[in-house]
Tab-separated table of C-alpha atoms in Angstrom:
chain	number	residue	atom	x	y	z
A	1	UNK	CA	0.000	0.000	0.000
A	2	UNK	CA	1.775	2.995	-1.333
A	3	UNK	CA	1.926	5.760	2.112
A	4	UNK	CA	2.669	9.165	1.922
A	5	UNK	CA	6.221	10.385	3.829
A	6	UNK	CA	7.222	13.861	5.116
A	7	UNK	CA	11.216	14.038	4.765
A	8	UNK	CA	13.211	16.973	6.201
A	9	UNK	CA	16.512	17.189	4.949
A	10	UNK	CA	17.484	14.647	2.717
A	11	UNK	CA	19.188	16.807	-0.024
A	12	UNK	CA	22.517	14.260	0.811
A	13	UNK	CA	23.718	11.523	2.401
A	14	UNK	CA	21.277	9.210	4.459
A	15	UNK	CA	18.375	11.551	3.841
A	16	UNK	CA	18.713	11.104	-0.066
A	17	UNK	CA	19.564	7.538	0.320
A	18	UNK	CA	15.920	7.593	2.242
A	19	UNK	CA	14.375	9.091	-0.491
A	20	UNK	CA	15.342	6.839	-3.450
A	21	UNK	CA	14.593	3.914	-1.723
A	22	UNK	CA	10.948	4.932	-0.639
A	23	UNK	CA	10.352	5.910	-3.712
A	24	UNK	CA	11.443	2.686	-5.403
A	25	UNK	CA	9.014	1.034	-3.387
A	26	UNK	CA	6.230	2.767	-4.639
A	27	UNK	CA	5.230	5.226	-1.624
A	28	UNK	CA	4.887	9.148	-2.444
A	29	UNK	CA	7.335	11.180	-0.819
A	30	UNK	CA	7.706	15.136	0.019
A	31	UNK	CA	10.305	17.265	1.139
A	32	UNK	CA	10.965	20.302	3.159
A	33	UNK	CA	14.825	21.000	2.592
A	34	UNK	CA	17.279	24.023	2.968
A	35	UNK	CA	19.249	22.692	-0.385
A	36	UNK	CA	17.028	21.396	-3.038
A	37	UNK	CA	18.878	20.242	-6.632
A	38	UNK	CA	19.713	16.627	-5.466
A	39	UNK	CA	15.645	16.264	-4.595
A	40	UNK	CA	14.864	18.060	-7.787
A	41	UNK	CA	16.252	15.470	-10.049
A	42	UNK	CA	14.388	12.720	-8.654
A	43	UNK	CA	10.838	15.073	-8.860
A	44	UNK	CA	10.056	15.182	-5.744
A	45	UNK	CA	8.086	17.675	-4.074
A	46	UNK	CA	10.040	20.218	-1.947
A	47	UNK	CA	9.355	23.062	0.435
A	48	UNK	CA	11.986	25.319	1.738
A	49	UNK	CA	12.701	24.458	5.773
A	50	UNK	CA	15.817	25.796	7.000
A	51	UNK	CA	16.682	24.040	10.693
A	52	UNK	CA	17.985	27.233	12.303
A	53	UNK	CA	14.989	29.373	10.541
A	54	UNK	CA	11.978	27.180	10.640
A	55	UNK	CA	9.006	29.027	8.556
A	56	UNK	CA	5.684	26.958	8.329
A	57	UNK	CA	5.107	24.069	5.856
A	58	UNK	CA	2.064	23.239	3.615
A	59	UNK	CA	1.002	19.576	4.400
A	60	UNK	CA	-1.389	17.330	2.934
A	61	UNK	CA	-3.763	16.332	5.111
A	62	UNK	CA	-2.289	12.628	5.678
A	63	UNK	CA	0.818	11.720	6.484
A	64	UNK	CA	2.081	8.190	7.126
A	65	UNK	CA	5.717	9.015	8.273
A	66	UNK	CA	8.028	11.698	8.907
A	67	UNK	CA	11.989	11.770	9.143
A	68	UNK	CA	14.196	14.323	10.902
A	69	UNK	CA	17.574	14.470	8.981
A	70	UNK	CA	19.226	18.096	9.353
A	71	UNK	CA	22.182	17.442	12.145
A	72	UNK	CA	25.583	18.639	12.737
A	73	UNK	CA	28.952	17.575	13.417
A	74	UNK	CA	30.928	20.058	16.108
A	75	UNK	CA	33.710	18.947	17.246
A	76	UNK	CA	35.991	20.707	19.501
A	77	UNK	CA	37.602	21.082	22.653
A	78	UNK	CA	35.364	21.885	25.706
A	79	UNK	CA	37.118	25.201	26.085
A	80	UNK	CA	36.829	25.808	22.877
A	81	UNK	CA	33.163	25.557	22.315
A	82	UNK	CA	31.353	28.596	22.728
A	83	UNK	CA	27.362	29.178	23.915
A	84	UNK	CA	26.920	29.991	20.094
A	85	UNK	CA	28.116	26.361	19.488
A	86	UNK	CA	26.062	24.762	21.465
A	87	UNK	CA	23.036	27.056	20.799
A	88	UNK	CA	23.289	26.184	17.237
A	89	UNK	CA	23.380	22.690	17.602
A	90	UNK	CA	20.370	22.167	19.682
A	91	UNK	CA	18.349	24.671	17.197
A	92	UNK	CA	19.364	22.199	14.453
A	93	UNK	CA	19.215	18.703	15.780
A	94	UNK	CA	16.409	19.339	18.227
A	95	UNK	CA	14.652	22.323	18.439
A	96	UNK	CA	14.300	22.045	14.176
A	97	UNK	CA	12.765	18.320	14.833
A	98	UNK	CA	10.268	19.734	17.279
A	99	UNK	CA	9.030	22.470	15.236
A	100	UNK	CA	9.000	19.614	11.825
A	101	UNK	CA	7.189	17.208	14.075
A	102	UNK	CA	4.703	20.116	15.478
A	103	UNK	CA	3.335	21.089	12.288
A	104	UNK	CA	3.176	17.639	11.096
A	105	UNK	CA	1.343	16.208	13.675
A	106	UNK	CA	-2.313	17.229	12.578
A	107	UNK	CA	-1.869	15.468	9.535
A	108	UNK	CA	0.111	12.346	11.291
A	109	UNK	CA	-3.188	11.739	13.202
A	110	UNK	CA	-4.994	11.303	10.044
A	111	UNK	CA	-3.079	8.141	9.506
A	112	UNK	CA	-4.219	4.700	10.645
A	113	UNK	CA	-0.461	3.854	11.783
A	114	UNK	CA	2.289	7.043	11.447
A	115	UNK	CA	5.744	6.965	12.242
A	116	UNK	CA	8.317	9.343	13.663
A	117	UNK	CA	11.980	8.923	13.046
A	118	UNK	CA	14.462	11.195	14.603
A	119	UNK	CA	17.544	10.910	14.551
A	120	UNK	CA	20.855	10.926	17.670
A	121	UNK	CA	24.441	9.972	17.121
A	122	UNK	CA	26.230	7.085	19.417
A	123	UNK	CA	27.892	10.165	20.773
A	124	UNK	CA	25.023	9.891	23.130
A	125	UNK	CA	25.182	6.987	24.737
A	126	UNK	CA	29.197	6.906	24.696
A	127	UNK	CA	31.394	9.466	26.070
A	128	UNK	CA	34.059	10.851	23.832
A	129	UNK	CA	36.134	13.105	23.746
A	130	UNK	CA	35.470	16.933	21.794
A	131	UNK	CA	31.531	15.993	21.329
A	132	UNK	CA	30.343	17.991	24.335
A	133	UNK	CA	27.960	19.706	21.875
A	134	UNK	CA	26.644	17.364	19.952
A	135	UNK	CA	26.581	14.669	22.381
A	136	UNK	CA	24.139	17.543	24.290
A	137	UNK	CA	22.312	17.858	21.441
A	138	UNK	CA	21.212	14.657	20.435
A	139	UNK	CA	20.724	13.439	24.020
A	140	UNK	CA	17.666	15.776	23.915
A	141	UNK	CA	16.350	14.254	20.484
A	142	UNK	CA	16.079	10.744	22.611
A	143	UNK	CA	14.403	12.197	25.758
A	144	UNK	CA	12.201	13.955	22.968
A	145	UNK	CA	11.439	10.588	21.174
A	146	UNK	CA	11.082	8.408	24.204
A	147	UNK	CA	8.551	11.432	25.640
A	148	UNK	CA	6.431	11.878	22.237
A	149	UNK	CA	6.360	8.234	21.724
A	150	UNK	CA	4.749	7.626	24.863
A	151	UNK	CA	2.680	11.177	24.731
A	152	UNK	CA	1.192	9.623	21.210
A	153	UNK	CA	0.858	5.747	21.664
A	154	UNK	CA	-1.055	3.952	20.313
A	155	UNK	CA	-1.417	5.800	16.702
A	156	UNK	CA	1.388	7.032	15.851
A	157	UNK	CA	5.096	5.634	16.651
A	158	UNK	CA	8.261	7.595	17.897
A	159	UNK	CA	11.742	5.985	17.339
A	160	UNK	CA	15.129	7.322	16.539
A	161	UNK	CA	18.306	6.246	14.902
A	162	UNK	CA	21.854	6.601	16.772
A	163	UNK	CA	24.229	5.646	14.239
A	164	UNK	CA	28.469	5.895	14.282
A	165	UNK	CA	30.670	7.723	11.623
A	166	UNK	CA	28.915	7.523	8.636
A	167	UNK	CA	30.395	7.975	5.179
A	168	UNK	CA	28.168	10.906	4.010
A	169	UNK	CA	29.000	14.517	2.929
A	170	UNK	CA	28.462	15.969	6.577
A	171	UNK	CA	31.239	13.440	7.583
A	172	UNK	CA	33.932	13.913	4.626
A	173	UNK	CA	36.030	16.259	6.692
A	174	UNK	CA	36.705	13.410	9.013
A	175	UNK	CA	36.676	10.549	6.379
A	176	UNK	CA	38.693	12.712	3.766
A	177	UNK	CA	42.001	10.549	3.136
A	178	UNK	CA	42.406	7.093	2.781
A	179	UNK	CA	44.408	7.077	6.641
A	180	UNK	CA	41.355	8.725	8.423
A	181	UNK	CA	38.951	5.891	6.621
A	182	UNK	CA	41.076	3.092	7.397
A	183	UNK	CA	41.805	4.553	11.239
A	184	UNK	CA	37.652	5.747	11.602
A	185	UNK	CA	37.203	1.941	10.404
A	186	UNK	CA	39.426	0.264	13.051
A	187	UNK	CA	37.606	1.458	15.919
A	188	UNK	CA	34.465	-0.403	15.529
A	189	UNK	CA	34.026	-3.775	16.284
A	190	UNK	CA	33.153	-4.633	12.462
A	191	UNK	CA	36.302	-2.819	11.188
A	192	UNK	CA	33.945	-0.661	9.124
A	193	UNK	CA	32.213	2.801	8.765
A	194	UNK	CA	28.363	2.913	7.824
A	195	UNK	CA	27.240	4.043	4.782
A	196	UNK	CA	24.165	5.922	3.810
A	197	UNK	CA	22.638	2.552	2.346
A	198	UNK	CA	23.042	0.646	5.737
A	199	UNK	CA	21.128	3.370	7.806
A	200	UNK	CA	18.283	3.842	5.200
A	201	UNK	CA	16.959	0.549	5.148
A	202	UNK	CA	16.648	1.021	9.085
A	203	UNK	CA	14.522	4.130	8.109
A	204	UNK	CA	12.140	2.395	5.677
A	205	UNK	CA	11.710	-0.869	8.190
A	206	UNK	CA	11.015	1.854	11.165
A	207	UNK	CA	8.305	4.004	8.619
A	208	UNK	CA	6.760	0.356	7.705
A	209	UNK	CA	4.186	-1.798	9.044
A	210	UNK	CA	6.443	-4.398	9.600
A	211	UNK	CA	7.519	-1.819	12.596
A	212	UNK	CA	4.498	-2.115	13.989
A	213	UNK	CA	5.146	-2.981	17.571
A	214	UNK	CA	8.382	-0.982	17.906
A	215	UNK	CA	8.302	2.199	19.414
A	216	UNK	CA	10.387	4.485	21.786
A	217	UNK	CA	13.234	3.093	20.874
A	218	UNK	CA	16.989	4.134	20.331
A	219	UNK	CA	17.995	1.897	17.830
A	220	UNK	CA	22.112	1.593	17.543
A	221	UNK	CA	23.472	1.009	13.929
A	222	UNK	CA	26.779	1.456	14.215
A	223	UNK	CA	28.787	-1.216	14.255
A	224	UNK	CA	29.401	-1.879	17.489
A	225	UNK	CA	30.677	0.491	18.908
A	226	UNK	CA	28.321	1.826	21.443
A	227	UNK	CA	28.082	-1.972	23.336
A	228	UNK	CA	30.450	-4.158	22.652
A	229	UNK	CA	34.738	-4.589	22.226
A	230	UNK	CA	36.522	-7.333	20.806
A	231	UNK	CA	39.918	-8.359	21.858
Protein backbone atom coordinates (compact mmCIF):
# COMPACT_ATOMS: atom_id res chain seq x y z
CA UNK A 1 0.00 0.00 0.00
CA UNK A 2 1.78 2.99 -1.33
CA UNK A 3 1.93 5.76 2.11
CA UNK A 4 2.67 9.16 1.92
CA UNK A 5 6.22 10.38 3.83
CA UNK A 6 7.22 13.86 5.12
CA UNK A 7 11.22 14.04 4.77
CA UNK A 8 13.21 16.97 6.20
CA UNK A 9 16.51 17.19 4.95
CA UNK A 10 17.48 14.65 2.72
CA UNK A 11 19.19 16.81 -0.02
CA UNK A 12 22.52 14.26 0.81
CA UNK A 13 23.72 11.52 2.40
CA UNK A 14 21.28 9.21 4.46
CA UNK A 15 18.37 11.55 3.84
CA UNK A 16 18.71 11.10 -0.07
CA UNK A 17 19.56 7.54 0.32
CA UNK A 18 15.92 7.59 2.24
CA UNK A 19 14.38 9.09 -0.49
CA UNK A 20 15.34 6.84 -3.45
CA UNK A 21 14.59 3.91 -1.72
CA UNK A 22 10.95 4.93 -0.64
CA UNK A 23 10.35 5.91 -3.71
CA UNK A 24 11.44 2.69 -5.40
CA UNK A 25 9.01 1.03 -3.39
CA UNK A 26 6.23 2.77 -4.64
CA UNK A 27 5.23 5.23 -1.62
CA UNK A 28 4.89 9.15 -2.44
CA UNK A 29 7.33 11.18 -0.82
CA UNK A 30 7.71 15.14 0.02
CA UNK A 31 10.30 17.26 1.14
CA UNK A 32 10.97 20.30 3.16
CA UNK A 33 14.82 21.00 2.59
CA UNK A 34 17.28 24.02 2.97
CA UNK A 35 19.25 22.69 -0.38
CA UNK A 36 17.03 21.40 -3.04
CA UNK A 37 18.88 20.24 -6.63
CA UNK A 38 19.71 16.63 -5.47
CA UNK A 39 15.64 16.26 -4.60
CA UNK A 40 14.86 18.06 -7.79
CA UNK A 41 16.25 15.47 -10.05
CA UNK A 42 14.39 12.72 -8.65
CA UNK A 43 10.84 15.07 -8.86
CA UNK A 44 10.06 15.18 -5.74
CA UNK A 45 8.09 17.68 -4.07
CA UNK A 46 10.04 20.22 -1.95
CA UNK A 47 9.35 23.06 0.43
CA UNK A 48 11.99 25.32 1.74
CA UNK A 49 12.70 24.46 5.77
CA UNK A 50 15.82 25.80 7.00
CA UNK A 51 16.68 24.04 10.69
CA UNK A 52 17.98 27.23 12.30
CA UNK A 53 14.99 29.37 10.54
CA UNK A 54 11.98 27.18 10.64
CA UNK A 55 9.01 29.03 8.56
CA UNK A 56 5.68 26.96 8.33
CA UNK A 57 5.11 24.07 5.86
CA UNK A 58 2.06 23.24 3.61
CA UNK A 59 1.00 19.58 4.40
CA UNK A 60 -1.39 17.33 2.93
CA UNK A 61 -3.76 16.33 5.11
CA UNK A 62 -2.29 12.63 5.68
CA UNK A 63 0.82 11.72 6.48
CA UNK A 64 2.08 8.19 7.13
CA UNK A 65 5.72 9.02 8.27
CA UNK A 66 8.03 11.70 8.91
CA UNK A 67 11.99 11.77 9.14
CA UNK A 68 14.20 14.32 10.90
CA UNK A 69 17.57 14.47 8.98
CA UNK A 70 19.23 18.10 9.35
CA UNK A 71 22.18 17.44 12.15
CA UNK A 72 25.58 18.64 12.74
CA UNK A 73 28.95 17.57 13.42
CA UNK A 74 30.93 20.06 16.11
CA UNK A 75 33.71 18.95 17.25
CA UNK A 76 35.99 20.71 19.50
CA UNK A 77 37.60 21.08 22.65
CA UNK A 78 35.36 21.88 25.71
CA UNK A 79 37.12 25.20 26.09
CA UNK A 80 36.83 25.81 22.88
CA UNK A 81 33.16 25.56 22.31
CA UNK A 82 31.35 28.60 22.73
CA UNK A 83 27.36 29.18 23.91
CA UNK A 84 26.92 29.99 20.09
CA UNK A 85 28.12 26.36 19.49
CA UNK A 86 26.06 24.76 21.46
CA UNK A 87 23.04 27.06 20.80
CA UNK A 88 23.29 26.18 17.24
CA UNK A 89 23.38 22.69 17.60
CA UNK A 90 20.37 22.17 19.68
CA UNK A 91 18.35 24.67 17.20
CA UNK A 92 19.36 22.20 14.45
CA UNK A 93 19.21 18.70 15.78
CA UNK A 94 16.41 19.34 18.23
CA UNK A 95 14.65 22.32 18.44
CA UNK A 96 14.30 22.05 14.18
CA UNK A 97 12.77 18.32 14.83
CA UNK A 98 10.27 19.73 17.28
CA UNK A 99 9.03 22.47 15.24
CA UNK A 100 9.00 19.61 11.82
CA UNK A 101 7.19 17.21 14.08
CA UNK A 102 4.70 20.12 15.48
CA UNK A 103 3.34 21.09 12.29
CA UNK A 104 3.18 17.64 11.10
CA UNK A 105 1.34 16.21 13.67
CA UNK A 106 -2.31 17.23 12.58
CA UNK A 107 -1.87 15.47 9.53
CA UNK A 108 0.11 12.35 11.29
CA UNK A 109 -3.19 11.74 13.20
CA UNK A 110 -4.99 11.30 10.04
CA UNK A 111 -3.08 8.14 9.51
CA UNK A 112 -4.22 4.70 10.64
CA UNK A 113 -0.46 3.85 11.78
CA UNK A 114 2.29 7.04 11.45
CA UNK A 115 5.74 6.96 12.24
CA UNK A 116 8.32 9.34 13.66
CA UNK A 117 11.98 8.92 13.05
CA UNK A 118 14.46 11.20 14.60
CA UNK A 119 17.54 10.91 14.55
CA UNK A 120 20.86 10.93 17.67
CA UNK A 121 24.44 9.97 17.12
CA UNK A 122 26.23 7.08 19.42
CA UNK A 123 27.89 10.17 20.77
CA UNK A 124 25.02 9.89 23.13
CA UNK A 125 25.18 6.99 24.74
CA UNK A 126 29.20 6.91 24.70
CA UNK A 127 31.39 9.47 26.07
CA UNK A 128 34.06 10.85 23.83
CA UNK A 129 36.13 13.11 23.75
CA UNK A 130 35.47 16.93 21.79
CA UNK A 131 31.53 15.99 21.33
CA UNK A 132 30.34 17.99 24.34
CA UNK A 133 27.96 19.71 21.88
CA UNK A 134 26.64 17.36 19.95
CA UNK A 135 26.58 14.67 22.38
CA UNK A 136 24.14 17.54 24.29
CA UNK A 137 22.31 17.86 21.44
CA UNK A 138 21.21 14.66 20.43
CA UNK A 139 20.72 13.44 24.02
CA UNK A 140 17.67 15.78 23.92
CA UNK A 141 16.35 14.25 20.48
CA UNK A 142 16.08 10.74 22.61
CA UNK A 143 14.40 12.20 25.76
CA UNK A 144 12.20 13.95 22.97
CA UNK A 145 11.44 10.59 21.17
CA UNK A 146 11.08 8.41 24.20
CA UNK A 147 8.55 11.43 25.64
CA UNK A 148 6.43 11.88 22.24
CA UNK A 149 6.36 8.23 21.72
CA UNK A 150 4.75 7.63 24.86
CA UNK A 151 2.68 11.18 24.73
CA UNK A 152 1.19 9.62 21.21
CA UNK A 153 0.86 5.75 21.66
CA UNK A 154 -1.05 3.95 20.31
CA UNK A 155 -1.42 5.80 16.70
CA UNK A 156 1.39 7.03 15.85
CA UNK A 157 5.10 5.63 16.65
CA UNK A 158 8.26 7.59 17.90
CA UNK A 159 11.74 5.98 17.34
CA UNK A 160 15.13 7.32 16.54
CA UNK A 161 18.31 6.25 14.90
CA UNK A 162 21.85 6.60 16.77
CA UNK A 163 24.23 5.65 14.24
CA UNK A 164 28.47 5.90 14.28
CA UNK A 165 30.67 7.72 11.62
CA UNK A 166 28.91 7.52 8.64
CA UNK A 167 30.39 7.98 5.18
CA UNK A 168 28.17 10.91 4.01
CA UNK A 169 29.00 14.52 2.93
CA UNK A 170 28.46 15.97 6.58
CA UNK A 171 31.24 13.44 7.58
CA UNK A 172 33.93 13.91 4.63
CA UNK A 173 36.03 16.26 6.69
CA UNK A 174 36.71 13.41 9.01
CA UNK A 175 36.68 10.55 6.38
CA UNK A 176 38.69 12.71 3.77
CA UNK A 177 42.00 10.55 3.14
CA UNK A 178 42.41 7.09 2.78
CA UNK A 179 44.41 7.08 6.64
CA UNK A 180 41.35 8.73 8.42
CA UNK A 181 38.95 5.89 6.62
CA UNK A 182 41.08 3.09 7.40
CA UNK A 183 41.81 4.55 11.24
CA UNK A 184 37.65 5.75 11.60
CA UNK A 185 37.20 1.94 10.40
CA UNK A 186 39.43 0.26 13.05
CA UNK A 187 37.61 1.46 15.92
CA UNK A 188 34.46 -0.40 15.53
CA UNK A 189 34.03 -3.77 16.28
CA UNK A 190 33.15 -4.63 12.46
CA UNK A 191 36.30 -2.82 11.19
CA UNK A 192 33.95 -0.66 9.12
CA UNK A 193 32.21 2.80 8.77
CA UNK A 194 28.36 2.91 7.82
CA UNK A 195 27.24 4.04 4.78
CA UNK A 196 24.16 5.92 3.81
CA UNK A 197 22.64 2.55 2.35
CA UNK A 198 23.04 0.65 5.74
CA UNK A 199 21.13 3.37 7.81
CA UNK A 200 18.28 3.84 5.20
CA UNK A 201 16.96 0.55 5.15
CA UNK A 202 16.65 1.02 9.09
CA UNK A 203 14.52 4.13 8.11
CA UNK A 204 12.14 2.39 5.68
CA UNK A 205 11.71 -0.87 8.19
CA UNK A 206 11.02 1.85 11.17
CA UNK A 207 8.31 4.00 8.62
CA UNK A 208 6.76 0.36 7.71
CA UNK A 209 4.19 -1.80 9.04
CA UNK A 210 6.44 -4.40 9.60
CA UNK A 211 7.52 -1.82 12.60
CA UNK A 212 4.50 -2.12 13.99
CA UNK A 213 5.15 -2.98 17.57
CA UNK A 214 8.38 -0.98 17.91
CA UNK A 215 8.30 2.20 19.41
CA UNK A 216 10.39 4.49 21.79
CA UNK A 217 13.23 3.09 20.87
CA UNK A 218 16.99 4.13 20.33
CA UNK A 219 18.00 1.90 17.83
CA UNK A 220 22.11 1.59 17.54
CA UNK A 221 23.47 1.01 13.93
CA UNK A 222 26.78 1.46 14.21
CA UNK A 223 28.79 -1.22 14.26
CA UNK A 224 29.40 -1.88 17.49
CA UNK A 225 30.68 0.49 18.91
CA UNK A 226 28.32 1.83 21.44
CA UNK A 227 28.08 -1.97 23.34
CA UNK A 228 30.45 -4.16 22.65
CA UNK A 229 34.74 -4.59 22.23
CA UNK A 230 36.52 -7.33 20.81
CA UNK A 231 39.92 -8.36 21.86
Amino acid sequence: MQKTFLIVGGNSGIGLETVKLLKSTGHHVIAASRSTNQLELLGIPIQPFDAEHSGSLELPERLDGLVYFPGTITLKPFHRLTDKDFLSDFQINCLGAICAIRQALPSLKQSASASIVTFSSVAAAQGMPFHASIATAKSAVEGLTKSLAAELAPKIRVNAIAPSLTDTPLASGLLGTEEKLSSASKRHPLQRIGTPHDIATLVAFLLSDEAAFISGQILRPDGGLSSIKTF
